[in-house]
mmCIF file of C-alpha atoms in Angstrom:
data_model
loop_
_atom_site.group_PDB
_atom_site.id
_atom_site.type_symbol
_atom_site.label_atom_id
_atom_site.label_comp_id
_atom_site.label_asym_id
_atom_site.label_seq_id
_atom_site.Cartn_x
_atom_site.Cartn_y
_atom_site.Cartn_z
ATOM 1 C CA MET A 1 -9.825 15.522 5.111
ATOM 2 C CA VAL A 2 -11.519 14.412 1.877
ATOM 3 C CA GLU A 3 -11.949 18.076 0.997
ATOM 4 C CA VAL A 4 -8.231 18.711 1.534
ATOM 5 C CA LEU A 5 -7.227 15.747 -0.622
ATOM 6 C CA THR A 6 -9.639 16.828 -3.355
ATOM 7 C CA ARG A 7 -8.339 20.389 -3.229
ATOM 8 C CA LEU A 8 -4.795 19.066 -3.578
ATOM 9 C CA GLY A 9 -5.820 17.267 -6.750
ATOM 10 C CA VAL A 10 -6.670 13.704 -5.753
ATOM 11 C CA PRO A 11 -9.673 12.593 -7.850
ATOM 12 C CA ASP A 12 -12.784 11.533 -5.929
ATOM 13 C CA ALA A 13 -12.531 8.081 -7.501
ATOM 14 C CA ALA A 14 -9.061 7.639 -5.977
ATOM 15 C CA ILE A 15 -10.280 8.307 -2.415
ATOM 16 C CA LYS A 16 -11.867 5.545 -0.361
ATOM 17 C CA ARG A 17 -13.345 5.732 3.116
ATOM 18 C CA THR A 18 -12.290 2.891 5.406
ATOM 19 C CA ALA A 19 -12.461 1.739 9.021
ATOM 20 C CA GLY A 20 -15.105 4.291 9.910
ATOM 21 C CA THR A 21 -13.193 7.569 9.706
ATOM 22 C CA GLY A 22 -10.086 6.407 7.846
ATOM 23 C CA LEU A 23 -9.121 7.218 4.283
ATOM 24 C CA VAL A 24 -7.139 5.571 1.503
ATOM 25 C CA ALA A 25 -6.014 7.766 -1.382
ATOM 26 C CA ASP A 26 -4.008 6.772 -4.458
ATOM 27 C CA ILE A 27 -1.671 9.058 -6.393
ATOM 28 C CA ALA A 28 -0.792 7.490 -9.720
ATOM 29 C CA GLY A 29 2.205 8.655 -11.724
ATOM 30 C CA THR A 30 1.839 10.303 -15.116
ATOM 31 C CA GLY A 31 5.334 9.669 -16.441
ATOM 32 C CA PRO A 32 6.429 7.114 -19.013
ATOM 33 C CA VAL A 33 5.730 3.489 -18.106
ATOM 34 C CA SER A 34 8.762 1.821 -16.571
ATOM 35 C CA ASP A 35 9.797 -1.834 -16.567
ATOM 36 C CA ALA A 36 12.582 -1.189 -14.073
ATOM 37 C CA PRO A 37 12.589 -3.385 -10.980
ATOM 38 C CA GLY A 38 11.117 -1.994 -7.798
ATOM 39 C CA PRO A 39 7.801 -1.645 -6.012
ATOM 40 C CA LYS A 40 4.784 -0.792 -8.140
ATOM 41 C CA CYS A 41 2.857 0.585 -5.171
ATOM 42 C CA ILE A 42 4.296 2.129 -1.993
ATOM 43 C CA ALA A 43 1.981 2.936 0.914
ATOM 44 C CA LEU A 44 2.700 5.787 3.331
ATOM 45 C CA ARG A 45 0.741 5.833 6.590
ATOM 46 C CA ALA A 46 -0.145 8.538 9.102
ATOM 47 C CA ASP A 47 -2.325 8.094 12.175
ATOM 48 C CA MET A 48 -5.103 10.592 12.896
ATOM 49 C CA ASP A 49 -6.554 10.302 16.397
ATOM 50 C CA GLY A 50 -6.098 12.323 19.571
ATOM 51 C CA LEU A 51 -6.193 11.453 23.278
ATOM 52 C CA PRO A 52 -8.586 11.985 26.230
ATOM 53 C CA ILE A 53 -6.398 14.669 27.857
ATOM 54 C CA THR A 54 -7.198 18.321 28.629
ATOM 55 C CA GLU A 55 -4.492 20.488 27.086
ATOM 56 C CA GLU A 56 -2.583 22.807 29.445
ATOM 57 C CA ASN A 57 -0.533 24.683 26.843
ATOM 58 C CA ASP A 58 -1.206 28.419 26.587
ATOM 59 C CA VAL A 59 -1.002 28.716 22.796
ATOM 60 C CA PRO A 60 -3.368 30.147 20.146
ATOM 61 C CA TYR A 61 -3.911 26.692 18.652
ATOM 62 C CA LYS A 62 -4.771 25.039 21.975
ATOM 63 C CA SER A 63 -7.433 22.346 21.745
ATOM 64 C CA ARG A 64 -10.925 23.825 21.923
ATOM 65 C CA ASN A 65 -12.364 20.561 23.226
ATOM 66 C CA GLU A 66 -12.176 19.887 26.950
ATOM 67 C CA GLY A 67 -10.697 16.471 27.639
ATOM 68 C CA ARG A 68 -9.429 16.011 24.086
ATOM 69 C CA MET A 69 -6.123 16.991 22.526
ATOM 70 C CA HIS A 70 -3.463 15.872 20.091
ATOM 71 C CA ALA A 71 -1.000 14.771 22.774
ATOM 72 C CA CYS A 72 0.908 12.361 20.539
ATOM 73 C CA GLY A 73 1.471 14.462 17.438
ATOM 74 C CA HIS A 74 -0.846 12.625 15.089
ATOM 75 C CA ASP A 75 -2.031 15.968 13.751
ATOM 76 C CA GLY A 76 1.584 16.636 12.732
ATOM 77 C CA HIS A 77 1.836 13.208 11.139
ATOM 78 C CA MET A 78 -1.246 13.953 9.031
ATOM 79 C CA VAL A 79 0.227 17.246 7.879
ATOM 80 C CA MET A 80 3.449 15.485 6.879
ATOM 81 C CA LEU A 81 1.506 13.001 4.763
ATOM 82 C CA LEU A 82 -0.680 15.694 3.211
ATOM 83 C CA GLY A 83 2.428 17.787 2.531
ATOM 84 C CA THR A 84 3.964 14.789 0.792
ATOM 85 C CA ALA A 85 0.799 14.460 -1.285
ATOM 86 C CA ALA A 86 0.921 18.147 -2.219
ATOM 87 C CA VAL A 87 4.458 17.746 -3.574
ATOM 88 C CA LEU A 88 3.653 14.533 -5.436
ATOM 89 C CA LEU A 89 0.571 16.075 -7.041
ATOM 90 C CA ALA A 90 2.531 18.944 -8.570
ATOM 91 C CA PRO A 91 2.409 18.177 -12.313
ATOM 92 C CA ALA A 92 6.187 18.323 -12.760
ATOM 93 C CA VAL A 93 6.760 15.921 -9.866
ATOM 94 C CA ARG A 94 3.953 13.572 -10.798
ATOM 95 C CA ALA A 95 5.438 13.299 -14.279
ATOM 96 C CA LEU A 96 8.586 11.861 -12.700
ATOM 97 C CA ILE A 97 6.568 8.894 -11.373
ATOM 98 C CA PRO A 98 5.926 6.212 -14.024
ATOM 99 C CA ALA A 99 2.292 5.762 -14.971
ATOM 100 C CA ASN A 100 2.450 2.169 -13.738
ATOM 101 C CA ARG A 101 3.605 3.225 -10.243
ATOM 102 C CA THR A 102 1.358 4.413 -7.409
ATOM 103 C CA VAL A 103 1.819 6.065 -4.027
ATOM 104 C CA ARG A 104 -0.970 5.135 -1.617
ATOM 105 C CA LEU A 105 -1.791 7.365 1.337
ATOM 106 C CA LEU A 106 -3.150 5.633 4.441
ATOM 107 C CA LEU A 107 -4.859 8.005 6.891
ATOM 108 C CA GLN A 108 -5.559 5.710 9.824
ATOM 109 C CA PRO A 109 -7.948 6.241 12.741
ATOM 110 C CA ALA A 110 -8.001 4.683 16.211
ATOM 111 C CA GLU A 111 -4.310 3.945 16.752
ATOM 112 C CA GLU A 112 -4.668 5.021 20.388
ATOM 113 C CA THR A 113 -7.767 2.938 21.106
ATOM 114 C CA GLU A 114 -9.056 -0.244 19.519
ATOM 115 C CA GLY A 115 -6.691 -0.027 16.565
ATOM 116 C CA GLY A 116 -7.550 1.085 13.049
ATOM 117 C CA ALA A 117 -4.869 -0.807 11.129
ATOM 118 C CA GLU A 118 -6.520 -4.237 11.251
ATOM 119 C CA PRO A 119 -9.924 -3.105 9.953
ATOM 120 C CA MET A 120 -8.225 -1.070 7.222
ATOM 121 C CA ILE A 121 -6.280 -4.139 6.116
ATOM 122 C CA LYS A 122 -9.430 -6.294 6.192
ATOM 123 C CA GLU A 123 -11.129 -3.711 3.984
ATOM 124 C CA GLY A 124 -8.319 -3.933 1.412
ATOM 125 C CA CYS A 125 -6.062 -0.944 2.080
ATOM 126 C CA LEU A 126 -2.966 -3.014 1.288
ATOM 127 C CA ASP A 127 -4.340 -4.696 -1.828
ATOM 128 C CA GLY A 128 -1.730 -4.217 -4.539
ATOM 129 C CA VAL A 129 0.766 -2.638 -2.104
ATOM 130 C CA ASP A 130 4.366 -3.869 -2.269
ATOM 131 C CA GLU A 131 5.906 -1.898 0.610
ATOM 132 C CA VAL A 132 4.529 0.170 3.502
ATOM 133 C CA TYR A 133 6.189 2.925 5.542
ATOM 134 C CA GLY A 134 5.207 5.029 8.526
ATOM 135 C CA LEU A 135 6.733 7.474 10.981
ATOM 136 C CA HIS A 136 6.304 8.920 14.454
ATOM 137 C CA ASN A 137 7.723 11.977 16.174
ATOM 138 C CA LEU A 138 9.987 11.644 19.226
ATOM 139 C CA PRO A 139 10.350 14.557 21.682
ATOM 140 C CA PHE A 140 13.600 13.182 23.141
ATOM 141 C CA VAL A 141 15.387 13.066 19.761
ATOM 142 C CA ALA A 142 16.890 16.275 18.389
ATOM 143 C CA LEU A 143 15.046 18.239 15.729
ATOM 144 C CA GLY A 144 16.446 17.283 12.334
ATOM 145 C CA ASP A 145 17.430 13.759 13.350
ATOM 146 C CA LEU A 146 15.854 10.531 12.114
ATOM 147 C CA THR A 147 16.129 7.138 13.809
ATOM 148 C CA VAL A 148 15.557 3.742 12.233
ATOM 149 C CA LYS A 149 16.788 0.167 12.509
ATOM 150 C CA ALA A 150 16.008 -3.281 11.208
ATOM 151 C CA GLY A 151 14.183 -5.716 13.456
ATOM 152 C CA PRO A 152 12.049 -4.837 16.491
ATOM 153 C CA VAL A 153 11.537 -1.099 16.991
ATOM 154 C CA MET A 154 8.387 -1.029 19.150
ATOM 155 C CA ALA A 155 7.023 -3.472 21.701
ATOM 156 C CA HIS A 156 4.108 -5.858 21.980
ATOM 157 C CA VAL A 157 1.522 -4.523 24.433
ATOM 158 C CA ALA A 158 -1.100 -6.123 26.649
ATOM 159 C CA GLU A 159 -3.631 -4.598 29.040
ATOM 160 C CA LEU A 160 -3.981 -5.884 32.598
ATOM 161 C CA ASP A 161 -7.099 -5.701 34.790
ATOM 162 C CA VAL A 162 -7.086 -7.039 38.351
ATOM 163 C CA LYS A 163 -10.036 -7.203 40.736
ATOM 164 C CA ILE A 164 -9.089 -7.906 44.350
ATOM 165 C CA ILE A 165 -11.990 -9.153 46.444
ATOM 166 C CA GLY A 166 -11.953 -8.869 50.218
ATOM 167 C CA ARG A 167 -14.560 -8.249 52.893
ATOM 168 C CA GLY A 168 -15.139 -4.669 53.877
ATOM 169 C CA GLY A 169 -16.100 -3.079 57.146
ATOM 170 C CA HIS A 170 -15.459 -0.259 59.578
ATOM 171 C CA GLY A 171 -11.978 1.205 59.554
ATOM 172 C CA SER A 172 -11.830 0.916 63.346
ATOM 173 C CA GLN A 173 -12.224 -2.882 63.214
ATOM 174 C CA PRO A 174 -9.563 -4.121 60.770
ATOM 175 C CA GLN A 175 -9.412 -7.440 62.612
ATOM 176 C CA VAL A 176 -12.801 -8.512 61.274
ATOM 177 C CA VAL A 177 -12.310 -7.506 57.636
ATOM 178 C CA VAL A 178 -10.268 -8.775 54.714
ATOM 179 C CA ASP A 179 -8.701 -5.530 53.561
ATOM 180 C CA PRO A 180 -8.404 -5.405 49.742
ATOM 181 C CA ILE A 181 -6.369 -2.186 49.927
ATOM 182 C CA LEU A 182 -3.676 -3.903 51.991
ATOM 183 C CA ILE A 183 -3.790 -6.884 49.646
ATOM 184 C CA ALA A 184 -3.471 -4.588 46.623
ATOM 185 C CA ALA A 185 -0.358 -2.984 48.093
ATOM 186 C CA HIS A 186 1.276 -6.388 48.506
ATOM 187 C CA VAL A 187 0.185 -7.495 45.015
ATOM 188 C CA ILE A 188 1.731 -4.389 43.437
ATOM 189 C CA THR A 189 4.984 -5.000 45.305
ATOM 190 C CA ALA A 190 5.010 -8.659 44.284
ATOM 191 C CA LEU A 191 4.319 -7.881 40.633
ATOM 192 C CA GLN A 192 7.329 -5.576 40.490
ATOM 193 C CA SER A 193 9.562 -8.591 41.175
ATOM 194 C CA ILE A 194 8.637 -10.261 37.887
ATOM 195 C CA VAL A 195 10.909 -8.334 35.539
ATOM 196 C CA SER A 196 13.856 -8.315 37.947
ATOM 197 C CA ARG A 197 13.551 -11.908 39.191
ATOM 198 C CA ASN A 198 11.713 -13.981 36.575
ATOM 199 C CA LEU A 199 13.138 -12.666 33.298
ATOM 200 C CA HIS A 200 16.620 -13.352 32.005
ATOM 201 C CA PRO A 201 18.778 -10.197 32.283
ATOM 202 C CA ARG A 202 19.129 -10.064 28.495
ATOM 203 C CA ASP A 203 15.343 -10.012 27.978
ATOM 204 C CA CYS A 204 13.269 -6.825 27.926
ATOM 205 C CA GLY A 205 9.964 -6.470 29.684
ATOM 206 C CA VAL A 206 7.843 -3.843 31.405
ATOM 207 C CA LEU A 207 4.992 -4.278 33.851
ATOM 208 C CA SER A 208 3.438 -1.056 35.151
ATOM 209 C CA ILE A 209 0.375 -0.679 37.353
ATOM 210 C CA CYS A 210 -1.101 2.586 36.114
ATOM 211 C CA GLY A 211 -4.322 2.857 38.065
ATOM 212 C CA ILE A 212 -5.903 1.701 41.319
ATOM 213 C CA THR A 213 -9.490 2.284 42.488
ATOM 214 C CA GLY A 214 -11.051 1.425 45.835
ATOM 215 C CA GLY A 215 -13.122 2.870 48.629
ATOM 216 C CA THR A 216 -16.194 5.055 48.852
ATOM 217 C CA GLY A 217 -14.536 8.372 49.611
ATOM 218 C CA ALA A 218 -15.279 7.985 53.310
ATOM 219 C CA TYR A 219 -12.436 8.058 55.839
ATOM 220 C CA ASN A 220 -13.602 5.060 57.875
ATOM 221 C CA ILE A 221 -14.901 2.443 55.426
ATOM 222 C CA ILE A 222 -12.703 -0.396 54.236
ATOM 223 C CA PRO A 223 -14.102 -1.471 50.837
ATOM 224 C CA ASP A 224 -14.972 -4.940 49.614
ATOM 225 C CA VAL A 225 -13.162 -4.551 46.302
ATOM 226 C CA VAL A 226 -10.128 -2.835 44.819
ATOM 227 C CA THR A 227 -9.473 -2.748 41.073
ATOM 228 C CA MET A 228 -6.133 -2.178 39.360
ATOM 229 C CA ARG A 229 -5.142 -1.730 35.752
ATOM 230 C CA GLY A 230 -1.827 -1.650 34.015
ATOM 231 C CA THR A 231 0.249 -2.412 30.960
ATOM 232 C CA ILE A 232 2.669 -5.146 29.907
ATOM 233 C CA ARG A 233 5.333 -4.622 27.225
ATOM 234 C CA ASP A 234 7.756 -7.086 25.637
ATOM 235 C CA PHE A 235 9.529 -8.069 22.416
ATOM 236 C CA ASP A 236 9.265 -11.862 22.702
ATOM 237 C CA PRO A 237 6.205 -14.152 23.046
ATOM 238 C CA ALA A 238 8.124 -16.311 25.536
ATOM 239 C CA VAL A 239 8.809 -13.254 27.715
ATOM 240 C CA PHE A 240 5.138 -12.271 27.569
ATOM 241 C CA ALA A 241 4.098 -15.808 28.521
ATOM 242 C CA THR A 242 6.366 -15.656 31.576
ATOM 243 C CA ILE A 243 5.052 -12.266 32.659
ATOM 244 C CA GLU A 244 1.420 -13.291 32.156
ATOM 245 C CA SER A 245 1.849 -16.524 34.090
ATOM 246 C CA ARG A 246 3.639 -14.861 36.991
ATOM 247 C CA VAL A 247 1.086 -12.021 37.160
ATOM 248 C CA LYS A 248 -1.694 -14.551 37.623
ATOM 249 C CA ASP A 249 0.207 -16.769 40.074
ATOM 250 C CA LEU A 250 1.467 -13.928 42.261
ATOM 251 C CA THR A 251 -1.883 -12.153 42.321
ATOM 252 C CA HIS A 252 -3.942 -15.219 43.215
ATOM 253 C CA CYS A 253 -1.452 -16.531 45.762
ATOM 254 C CA THR A 254 -0.979 -13.158 47.465
ATOM 255 C CA CYS A 255 -4.719 -12.646 47.721
ATOM 256 C CA LYS A 256 -5.203 -16.131 49.126
ATOM 257 C CA ALA A 257 -2.482 -15.555 51.727
ATOM 258 C CA PHE A 258 -4.468 -12.582 53.072
ATOM 259 C CA GLY A 259 -7.825 -14.338 52.932
ATOM 260 C CA GLY A 260 -9.058 -12.688 49.752
ATOM 261 C CA SER A 261 -9.444 -13.668 46.129
ATOM 262 C CA ALA A 262 -8.801 -12.154 42.725
ATOM 263 C CA GLU A 263 -9.974 -11.959 39.141
ATOM 264 C CA VAL A 264 -7.210 -11.337 36.605
ATOM 265 C CA GLU A 265 -7.609 -10.514 32.922
ATOM 266 C CA VAL A 266 -4.700 -10.026 30.517
ATOM 267 C CA ARG A 267 -5.621 -8.808 27.028
ATOM 268 C CA PRO A 268 -2.893 -8.954 24.372
ATOM 269 C CA LEU A 269 -3.106 -6.040 21.944
ATOM 270 C CA TYR A 270 -0.677 -4.804 19.276
ATOM 271 C CA PRO A 271 2.205 -7.122 18.320
ATOM 272 C CA VAL A 272 5.850 -6.085 18.045
ATOM 273 C CA VAL A 273 6.693 -3.659 15.226
ATOM 274 C CA VAL A 274 9.427 -5.488 13.292
ATOM 275 C CA ASN A 275 11.075 -3.580 10.445
ATOM 276 C CA THR A 276 12.069 -5.780 7.527
ATOM 277 C CA PRO A 277 15.821 -5.516 6.826
ATOM 278 C CA ALA A 278 15.765 -4.346 3.198
ATOM 279 C CA GLU A 279 13.156 -1.641 3.818
ATOM 280 C CA ALA A 280 14.841 -0.385 7.007
ATOM 281 C CA ALA A 281 18.124 -0.188 5.093
ATOM 282 C CA HIS A 282 16.321 1.733 2.335
ATOM 283 C CA VAL A 283 15.035 4.322 4.835
ATOM 284 C CA GLU A 284 18.490 4.660 6.376
ATOM 285 C CA ARG A 285 20.106 5.080 2.958
ATOM 286 C CA VAL A 286 17.719 7.686 1.552
ATOM 287 C CA ALA A 287 17.489 9.564 4.870
ATOM 288 C CA THR A 288 21.275 9.757 5.012
ATOM 289 C CA ALA A 289 21.313 11.239 1.517
ATOM 290 C CA ALA A 290 18.525 13.715 2.359
ATOM 291 C CA LEU A 291 19.481 14.739 5.891
ATOM 292 C CA GLY A 292 23.160 13.851 6.245
ATOM 293 C CA ALA A 293 24.807 10.878 7.956
ATOM 294 C CA GLU A 294 25.199 12.807 11.211
ATOM 295 C CA HIS A 295 21.399 13.058 11.480
ATOM 296 C CA VAL A 296 20.539 9.373 10.969
ATOM 297 C CA SER A 297 21.011 6.710 13.642
ATOM 298 C CA ASP A 298 19.272 4.030 15.682
ATOM 299 C CA VAL A 299 19.585 5.940 18.967
ATOM 300 C CA GLY A 300 16.950 4.993 21.535
ATOM 301 C CA LEU A 301 15.634 2.009 19.576
ATOM 302 C CA PRO A 302 13.821 -0.198 20.207
ATOM 303 C CA LEU A 303 11.123 1.591 22.207
ATOM 304 C CA MET A 304 8.873 -0.054 24.785
ATOM 305 C CA ALA A 305 5.951 1.958 23.383
ATOM 306 C CA SER A 306 3.589 0.149 21.009
ATOM 307 C CA GLU A 307 1.950 0.818 17.640
ATOM 308 C CA ASP A 308 -0.638 -0.926 15.493
ATOM 309 C CA PHE A 309 1.542 -0.192 12.467
ATOM 310 C CA SER A 310 2.754 -3.674 13.413
ATOM 311 C CA TYR A 311 -0.213 -5.139 11.512
ATOM 312 C CA PHE A 312 0.734 -3.320 8.301
ATOM 313 C CA ILE A 313 4.289 -4.558 8.558
ATOM 314 C CA GLN A 314 3.150 -8.115 9.246
ATOM 315 C CA ALA A 315 1.177 -8.013 6.004
ATOM 316 C CA ARG A 316 3.788 -6.302 3.781
ATOM 317 C CA PRO A 317 7.512 -5.520 3.873
ATOM 318 C CA GLY A 318 8.167 -2.102 5.316
ATOM 319 C CA ALA A 319 9.694 0.095 7.957
ATOM 320 C CA PHE A 320 8.609 2.400 10.754
ATOM 321 C CA PHE A 321 10.951 5.260 11.602
ATOM 322 C CA PHE A 322 11.101 8.267 13.894
ATOM 323 C CA VAL A 323 11.777 11.982 13.500
ATOM 324 C CA GLY A 324 13.032 14.135 16.362
ATOM 325 C CA THR A 325 11.235 17.230 17.630
ATOM 326 C CA LYS A 326 13.481 18.290 20.534
ATOM 327 C CA GLU A 327 14.694 21.867 20.190
ATOM 328 C CA ASP A 328 16.717 23.616 22.890
ATOM 329 C CA GLY A 329 15.278 26.975 23.919
ATOM 330 C CA ARG A 330 11.895 26.332 22.340
ATOM 331 C CA ALA A 331 9.290 28.556 23.988
ATOM 332 C CA GLN A 332 6.698 25.785 24.128
ATOM 333 C CA GLY A 333 9.206 23.375 25.646
ATOM 334 C CA ASN A 334 9.578 19.714 24.683
ATOM 335 C CA GLY A 335 6.698 18.054 26.514
ATOM 336 C CA LEU A 336 6.635 14.273 26.395
ATOM 337 C CA LEU A 337 4.097 12.278 24.426
ATOM 338 C CA HIS A 338 0.740 11.642 26.121
ATOM 339 C CA THR A 339 1.069 14.601 28.492
ATOM 340 C CA ALA A 340 -1.074 17.730 28.842
ATOM 341 C CA THR A 341 1.926 19.920 27.967
ATOM 342 C CA TYR A 342 2.903 18.105 24.763
ATOM 343 C CA ASP A 343 3.169 20.493 21.815
ATOM 344 C CA PHE A 344 4.126 19.200 18.372
ATOM 345 C CA ASN A 345 7.110 21.050 16.902
ATOM 346 C CA ASP A 346 5.983 22.234 13.465
ATOM 347 C CA LYS A 347 9.619 22.524 12.351
ATOM 348 C CA THR A 348 9.544 18.727 12.101
ATOM 349 C CA ILE A 349 6.988 18.788 9.295
ATOM 350 C CA PRO A 350 9.378 19.479 6.365
ATOM 351 C CA ILE A 351 11.739 16.811 7.700
ATOM 352 C CA GLY A 352 8.971 14.203 7.675
ATOM 353 C CA ILE A 353 7.944 15.265 4.173
ATOM 354 C CA ARG A 354 11.531 15.007 2.932
ATOM 355 C CA ALA A 355 11.833 11.539 4.435
ATOM 356 C CA PHE A 356 8.587 10.307 2.828
ATOM 357 C CA LEU A 357 9.570 11.746 -0.558
ATOM 358 C CA ALA A 358 13.045 10.222 -0.341
ATOM 359 C CA ILE A 359 11.540 6.782 0.305
ATOM 360 C CA ILE A 360 9.486 7.029 -2.880
#
């Protein structure tokens, strides 16, 4: 990536490594100095990482690494940011940017895992930055469309781990065991009552159990332990507090009712992505001018998905927006994010570049 930036014309001194595999690159204007109001430094961010999924697409550019693929389109996001850099670094374009104005490129690792935004911020990636912007592709939004709104656009996320402890034994003697599989089934059912019965109808929340592990593989052994893992999503700390409390109460009480016990861990992760009003309005305004009013809306927002762009936007004013990739009749289809059949639609790339350039 450093080689690409250098080849595009970014000086070595303007490129900084950060957060392990991340990069920060500055593009300074060469035009006349301007005293006009407005941000002196705008940061544009693209995430970089892939996912632990084996790609099932039959395409020439299929991932060559078993168990690893770009199933969320971050490779496309990088190309959009690098394409933006290529345009900005053209001498005629760079001369349009005042010498006292800078565009900062943030190439961020680890969005899908432990989060790369926080370490980048701690290492100074936002020093001197006035506004920060980022984007993500959406396979359920039409190609050519852009969605944005002020306020919450993506949810807070927390991870949930549950260990249900029983007493195992032979499958033919269930009367002498405490069956953690049976308990787990009742816990899952009970947990699904939280959103529908403990949250106000106007509040948004998601609780999904996404994995369950138990047993030895034998057909006649009831295990001692079952583990479950899942995700919690919300837009409000009070809603999260309710969900967390009820998860613990229902799990412990259900296990106790069946003679077992439980260990419950809830780990809050990325906060809500909250677009600041002025910057969201700026994206809407310039996108409308670049793409047409019929292609700009807030359809589908907010999303219950999460993003560590939230940390950037907590530290500086900014906005996170979305570009559609859905194309009827596309040979590769319109696979959803985080699936083995996801295939980024390259026709989205010029749209993302146009949006980034319009923001500047």
